[in-house]
Coordinates of C-alpha atoms and ligand atoms in Angstrom, one line a residue:
M21 CA 67.0 140.5 80.5
S22 CA 65.2 141.9 77.5
S23 CA 68.0 141.0 75.0
I24 CA 71.5 139.7 74.9
N25 CA 73.8 142.1 73.3
V26 CA 76.8 140.7 71.4
A27 CA 80.0 142.2 70.2
L28 CA 81.9 140.2 67.5
L29 CA 85.6 140.7 67.3
G30 CA 86.6 139.5 63.8
F31 CA 84.4 139.0 60.8
G32 CA 86.5 136.5 58.8
T33 CA 85.6 132.8 58.3
V34 CA 84.6 132.2 61.9
G35 CA 83.2 135.6 62.8
R36 CA 80.9 135.7 59.8
G37 CA 79.8 132.1 60.6
V38 CA 78.8 133.2 64.1
Y39 CA 76.9 136.2 62.7
E40 CA 75.0 134.0 60.2
I41 CA 74.1 131.3 62.7
I42 CA 72.8 133.9 65.2
E43 CA 70.7 135.6 62.4
Q44 CA 69.4 132.3 61.0
E45 CA 68.6 130.7 64.4
Q46 CA 67.2 133.9 66.1
K47 CA 63.7 132.3 66.6
R48 CA 65.2 129.2 68.3
L49 CA 67.6 131.2 70.4
T50 CA 64.8 133.4 71.6
E51 CA 62.7 130.4 72.6
I52 CA 65.6 128.8 74.5
L53 CA 66.9 131.9 76.1
G54 CA 63.7 133.9 76.6
C55 CA 65.1 136.9 74.9
S56 CA 66.6 137.9 71.5
V57 CA 70.3 137.8 70.7
N58 CA 71.4 141.1 69.1
I59 CA 74.7 141.7 67.5
V60 CA 75.4 145.3 68.2
A61 CA 79.0 145.8 67.0
I62 CA 81.6 144.1 64.9
L63 CA 85.3 144.8 65.1
V64 CA 87.4 144.4 61.9
D65 CA 90.9 145.2 60.8
D66 CA 89.9 147.0 57.6
E67 CA 86.7 148.9 57.9
T68 CA 86.7 150.0 54.3
I69 CA 85.6 146.5 53.2
E70 CA 81.8 146.2 52.6
R71 CA 80.4 143.6 55.0
N72 CA 76.7 143.5 54.0
V73 CA 75.3 143.8 57.5
P74 CA 72.4 146.0 58.5
S75 CA 73.3 149.7 59.2
H76 CA 72.2 149.5 62.9
I77 CA 75.2 147.2 63.6
L78 CA 78.3 149.2 64.2
V79 CA 81.2 147.9 62.0
T80 CA 84.5 149.5 63.0
S81 CA 88.2 149.1 63.4
S82 CA 88.1 150.9 66.8
A83 CA 88.1 148.4 69.7
H84 CA 87.3 151.3 72.0
D85 CA 84.1 152.1 70.1
V86 CA 83.1 148.4 70.2
L87 CA 83.8 147.9 73.9
T88 CA 82.0 151.0 75.0
Q89 CA 78.7 149.7 73.5
P90 CA 76.2 148.1 75.9
V91 CA 77.5 144.6 75.5
D92 CA 76.8 141.4 77.5
V93 CA 79.1 139.0 75.7
V94 CA 82.2 139.4 73.5
I95 CA 82.8 136.7 70.9
E96 CA 86.3 136.8 69.6
A97 CA 87.6 135.3 66.3
I98 CA 90.7 137.3 65.3
V99 CA 94.2 136.0 64.9
G100 CA 97.2 135.9 67.2
V101 CA 97.9 136.7 70.8
E102 CA 97.7 140.5 70.6
P103 CA 95.6 142.6 70.4
A104 CA 93.1 139.8 71.1
Y105 CA 94.2 139.3 74.7
T106 CA 94.1 143.0 75.6
Y107 CA 90.6 143.4 74.1
L108 CA 89.2 140.3 76.0
S109 CA 90.9 141.4 79.2
Q110 CA 89.2 144.9 78.8
A111 CA 85.9 143.2 78.1
I112 CA 86.1 141.1 81.2
E113 CA 87.0 144.2 83.2
K114 CA 83.8 145.8 82.0
G115 CA 81.8 142.7 83.2
C116 CA 81.3 141.0 79.9
H117 CA 81.3 137.3 79.3
I118 CA 83.8 136.2 76.7
I119 CA 83.9 133.4 74.1
T120 CA 86.9 132.8 71.9
A121 CA 88.1 130.6 69.0
N122 CA 91.6 132.0 69.1
K123 CA 93.8 129.0 70.2
E124 CA 97.2 130.8 69.9
M125 CA 96.0 133.6 72.2
F126 CA 94.3 131.1 74.6
A127 CA 97.3 128.8 74.9
H128 CA 99.4 131.8 75.9
K129 CA 96.9 133.8 77.9
G130 CA 94.0 131.5 78.7
H131 CA 95.1 130.9 82.3
E132 CA 95.2 134.7 83.0
L133 CA 91.8 135.3 81.3
K134 CA 90.2 132.5 83.4
Q135 CA 91.7 134.0 86.6
Q136 CA 90.5 137.5 85.8
A137 CA 87.0 136.2 84.8
K138 CA 86.7 134.4 88.1
E139 CA 87.5 137.6 90.0
R140 CA 84.9 139.5 87.9
Q141 CA 82.4 136.7 88.1
V142 CA 81.9 136.3 84.3
S143 CA 82.3 133.3 82.1
V144 CA 85.1 132.4 79.7
E145 CA 84.1 129.8 77.1
Y146 CA 86.5 128.4 74.5
E147 CA 85.1 125.2 73.0
A148 CA 86.1 126.4 69.5
T149 CA 89.8 126.7 70.3
V150 CA 90.4 122.9 70.3
A151 CA 89.2 120.6 67.4
G152 CA 86.7 123.1 65.9
G153 CA 83.3 121.6 65.9
V154 CA 84.2 118.6 68.1
P155 CA 82.9 119.2 71.7
V156 CA 86.0 118.1 73.5
I157 CA 86.1 120.9 76.2
N158 CA 82.6 120.4 77.4
T159 CA 83.0 116.6 77.3
L160 CA 86.2 116.8 79.5
R161 CA 84.5 119.2 81.9
Q162 CA 81.7 116.7 82.3
L163 CA 84.0 113.8 82.6
V164 CA 86.2 115.3 85.4
T165 CA 83.3 115.8 87.7
V166 CA 83.8 112.2 88.7
N167 CA 86.7 110.7 86.6
R168 CA 90.4 111.5 86.7
V169 CA 91.7 111.8 83.2
V170 CA 94.9 109.8 83.0
Q171 CA 95.7 110.2 79.3
I172 CA 94.6 112.0 76.1
E173 CA 95.8 111.0 72.7
A174 CA 94.6 113.2 69.8
I175 CA 94.9 114.3 66.3
L176 CA 94.4 118.1 66.7
N177 CA 95.5 119.5 63.3
G178 CA 93.4 118.8 60.2
T179 CA 96.0 120.1 57.8
T180 CA 98.8 117.8 58.9
N181 CA 96.4 114.8 59.1
Y182 CA 95.3 115.6 55.5
I183 CA 98.9 115.7 54.3
L184 CA 99.8 112.5 56.0
S185 CA 96.6 110.8 54.7
E186 CA 97.5 111.9 51.1
I187 CA 101.1 110.6 51.4
T188 CA 99.8 107.3 52.9
N189 CA 96.7 106.7 50.7
K190 CA 97.8 108.2 47.4
Q191 CA 101.6 108.0 47.7
A192 CA 101.7 111.8 47.1
S193 CA 105.0 113.5 47.8
F194 CA 105.1 116.0 50.8
A195 CA 105.1 119.0 48.4
E196 CA 102.1 117.6 46.3
A197 CA 100.1 116.9 49.5
L198 CA 100.8 120.4 50.9
Q199 CA 99.8 122.0 47.5
S200 CA 96.6 120.0 47.5
A201 CA 95.8 121.1 51.1
Q202 CA 96.4 124.7 50.1
Q203 CA 94.2 124.4 46.9
L204 CA 91.4 122.9 49.0
G205 CA 91.7 125.8 51.5
Y206 CA 92.8 123.4 54.3
A207 CA 96.2 124.9 54.7
E208 CA 97.1 128.6 55.1
A209 CA 99.3 130.4 52.6
D210 CA 101.9 130.2 55.4
P211 CA 101.4 126.8 56.9
T212 CA 104.3 127.0 59.4
N213 CA 102.2 126.8 62.5
D214 CA 100.6 123.6 61.3
L215 CA 103.6 121.8 59.8
K216 CA 105.9 122.5 62.7
G217 CA 103.3 121.3 65.2
Y218 CA 102.6 124.6 67.0
D219 CA 98.9 124.6 66.2
A220 CA 98.5 121.1 67.7
L221 CA 100.7 122.1 70.7
Y222 CA 98.5 125.2 71.4
K223 CA 95.4 123.0 71.6
A224 CA 97.2 120.4 73.8
I225 CA 98.2 123.2 76.2
I226 CA 94.6 124.4 76.4
L227 CA 93.5 120.8 77.2
A228 CA 96.2 120.4 79.8
E229 CA 95.4 123.7 81.5
L230 CA 91.7 122.7 81.6
L231 CA 92.5 119.5 83.3
T232 CA 95.2 120.7 85.7
G233 CA 93.8 124.2 86.5
T234 CA 97.4 125.5 86.3
K235 CA 99.5 127.3 83.7
V236 CA 101.5 124.9 81.6
Y237 CA 105.0 126.0 80.9
G238 CA 107.4 124.9 78.1
N239 CA 109.4 122.5 80.2
H240 CA 106.6 119.9 80.2
V241 CA 106.3 120.0 76.5
F242 CA 107.9 118.2 73.5
R243 CA 107.1 119.3 69.9
E244 CA 108.0 117.9 66.5
G245 CA 106.2 118.7 63.3
I246 CA 105.7 116.5 60.2
K247 CA 108.6 117.7 58.1
S248 CA 110.7 114.7 59.1
V249 CA 108.2 112.3 57.7
I250 CA 109.7 110.6 54.5
K251 CA 107.4 109.2 51.8
A252 CA 109.7 106.1 51.4
D253 CA 109.3 105.3 55.1
V254 CA 105.5 105.7 54.9
I255 CA 105.3 103.2 52.0
H256 CA 107.7 100.8 53.7
Q257 CA 105.9 100.9 57.1
Q258 CA 102.5 100.6 55.5
L259 CA 103.6 97.2 54.1
K260 CA 104.2 96.2 57.7
G261 CA 100.8 97.5 58.8
S262 CA 101.8 100.9 60.3
R263 CA 100.7 104.4 59.5
V264 CA 102.1 107.7 60.6
K265 CA 99.9 110.1 62.4
H266 CA 100.7 113.5 64.0
I267 CA 99.6 112.8 67.6
A268 CA 99.4 114.9 70.7
T269 CA 99.8 112.8 73.8
L270 CA 99.1 114.1 77.3
N271 CA 99.9 111.9 80.2
F272 CA 98.7 113.0 83.7
G273 CA 100.8 111.5 86.4
Q274 CA 101.2 112.2 90.1
G275 CA 100.9 116.0 90.0
Q276 CA 102.9 115.9 86.8
I277 CA 101.9 116.4 83.2
D278 CA 103.8 115.4 80.1
I279 CA 102.8 116.8 76.7
R280 CA 104.2 115.4 73.4
V281 CA 103.2 116.5 69.9
E282 CA 105.0 114.4 67.3
P283 CA 104.6 112.0 64.3
K284 CA 104.0 108.4 65.6
W285 CA 103.8 105.1 63.8
I286 CA 100.6 103.3 64.8
T287 CA 98.9 100.0 63.8
S288 CA 95.3 99.3 63.0
E289 CA 94.4 98.5 66.7
H290 CA 95.1 102.1 67.6
P291 CA 91.9 104.2 67.9
L292 CA 93.5 107.0 65.8
Y293 CA 94.6 104.8 62.9
H294 CA 91.4 105.3 60.8
V295 CA 91.1 109.1 61.3
E296 CA 91.5 110.4 57.7
G297 CA 91.8 113.7 55.9
V298 CA 91.0 117.0 57.8
D299 CA 89.1 115.3 60.7
N300 CA 90.3 115.7 64.2
A301 CA 89.9 113.0 66.9
I302 CA 90.4 112.8 70.7
V303 CA 90.8 109.7 72.7
M304 CA 90.4 110.3 76.4
T305 CA 91.0 107.8 79.2
G306 CA 89.3 108.3 82.5
D307 CA 89.9 106.0 85.5
Y308 CA 86.2 105.0 85.8
V309 CA 84.8 105.4 82.4
G310 CA 87.7 103.9 80.5
R311 CA 88.4 105.0 76.9
L312 CA 86.2 107.5 75.0
K313 CA 86.7 108.8 71.5
L314 CA 85.3 111.9 69.8
E315 CA 85.9 112.5 66.1
G316 CA 84.7 115.1 63.6
P317 CA 85.4 118.4 61.8
G318 CA 88.4 120.1 63.4
A319 CA 87.9 123.4 61.6
G320 CA 85.6 125.1 59.1
Q321 CA 83.2 128.0 59.2
Y322 CA 80.0 126.5 60.5
P323 CA 81.4 123.7 62.7
T324 CA 83.5 126.2 64.5
A325 CA 80.9 129.0 64.6
S326 CA 78.2 126.6 65.9
V327 CA 80.2 125.6 69.0
M328 CA 80.7 129.3 69.7
V329 CA 76.9 129.9 69.6
E330 CA 76.5 126.9 71.8
D331 CA 78.9 128.5 74.3
L332 CA 76.7 131.6 74.2
V333 CA 73.6 129.5 74.9
K334 CA 75.4 127.7 77.7
I335 CA 76.4 131.0 79.4
F336 CA 72.9 132.6 79.3
S337 CA 71.0 129.4 80.0
R338 CA 73.1 129.2 83.2
E339 CA 72.2 132.8 84.0
R340 CA 68.6 132.2 83.3
K341 CA 68.5 129.2 85.6
L342 CA 70.1 131.2 88.4
V343 CA 67.3 133.9 88.0
N344 CA 64.6 131.2 87.8
N345 CA 65.9 129.5 90.9
Ligands
NAP30 N1 88.9 129.0 60.4 C1 88.7 128.0 61.1 O1 88.2 126.9 60.7 C2 89.0 128.1 62.6 C3 88.7 127.0 63.4 C4 89.0 127.1 64.8 C5 89.6 128.2 65.3 N2 89.9 129.2 64.5 C6 90.5 130.4 65.1 O2 89.6 131.5 64.9 C7 90.2 132.7 64.7 C8 89.7 133.4 63.5 O3 90.0 132.5 62.4 P1 89.4 132.9 60.9 O4 89.7 131.7 60.1 O5 88.0 133.4 61.0 O6 90.4 134.1 60.5 P2 90.2 135.1 59.3 O7 89.3 134.6 58.3 O8 91.6 135.5 58.9 O9 89.5 136.4 60.0 C9 90.1 137.2 60.9 C10 89.2 138.4 61.2 O10 89.8 139.1 62.3 C11 90.0 140.5 61.9 N3 91.2 141.0 62.4 C12 92.4 140.5 62.3 N4 93.3 141.2 63.0 C13 92.6 142.2 63.6 C14 92.9 143.3 64.5 N5 94.2 143.5 64.9 N6 91.9 144.1 64.9 C15 90.7 143.9 64.5 N7 90.3 142.8 63.7 C16 91.3 142.0 63.3 C17 90.0 140.5 60.3 O11 89.6 141.7 59.9 P3 89.4 142.0 58.3 O12 88.2 141.3 57.9 O13 89.3 143.5 58.2 O14 90.7 141.5 57.7 C18 89.0 139.3 60.0 O15 87.7 139.8 60.0 C19 91.7 132.4 64.7 O16 92.3 132.7 65.9 C20 91.8 130.9 64.4 O17 92.9 130.3 64.9 C21 89.6 129.2 63.2

């Protein structure tokens, strides 16, 4: 392979981060992979916006034009289930590997994409869909080669953890905490998906599908957001040593899985008690290894983009090893 050709779908916070890391780390990537990594095309919604990228890179709102380029891997960072799913499915059909950060799409269609990729013998990588820069997907993949994961407890949404931290530590009202999250860029203008627990649920479903290899349907799932949390209760419970956290719990029983995403009162012995602000954390219990905890930035441009570039390195290092073997 003389070069790895990349198409980027989306050039917002995450897409631009991927572009910048690939450009800045070109020398290192070439050393590791034995060839250069070239971004050949970028798909955007509004092609009239100036993107400040070199003129040899195609920037277009036509998915057809992007997917008919000679591309080895498609890196997707757009928003929502469609048209992202259709584009990735088309890319797989053309024999491209795919990498995505789009948790909403992957919670709904990840199982189908994985099946399709298996048939076409290409890779699907999705580390960025769960907990941003925290390498939970690859850790779990490694773990399950020997361990059975019996439980996961996790804080998977930085916005809600920030709001609950503000209420707990500064006695802010819910409205004040939300406003502060929006001012700092942690919460979207429309924060519904975060506050109602959908965002955390999408990530929990992605983890559950990774561990069970099956599609997870709504009947195994309970979801409650953080709107029911009352400041007076937070202050009262804190005096008794408890804090409220929005926690995703996945219990893996005998061929059964139970997923709950809800506010929970926990005490200082709990491993998620000290997770503050926009951080995410995942506590995994394996039958041999016991309890492991990962914690770090659950979102953000460079943390998220860096795990996507790591996914790319993983795919093509694997290919290179196969060739060398
Ligand atoms: N931001 C984070 O920290 C983070 C962390 C983990 C995962 N994610 C996930 O990563 C994805 C991207 O997030 P983001 O924060 O980078 O979003 P963003 O800043 O809103 O960027 C979205 C990009 O997608 C393009 N786009 C949107 N709809 C499109 C369509 N129908 N066709 C073609 N292009 C389209 C937009 O084009 P224009 O530029 O023309 O508007 C924009 O470049 C989301 O699925 C998100 O859940 C984000």
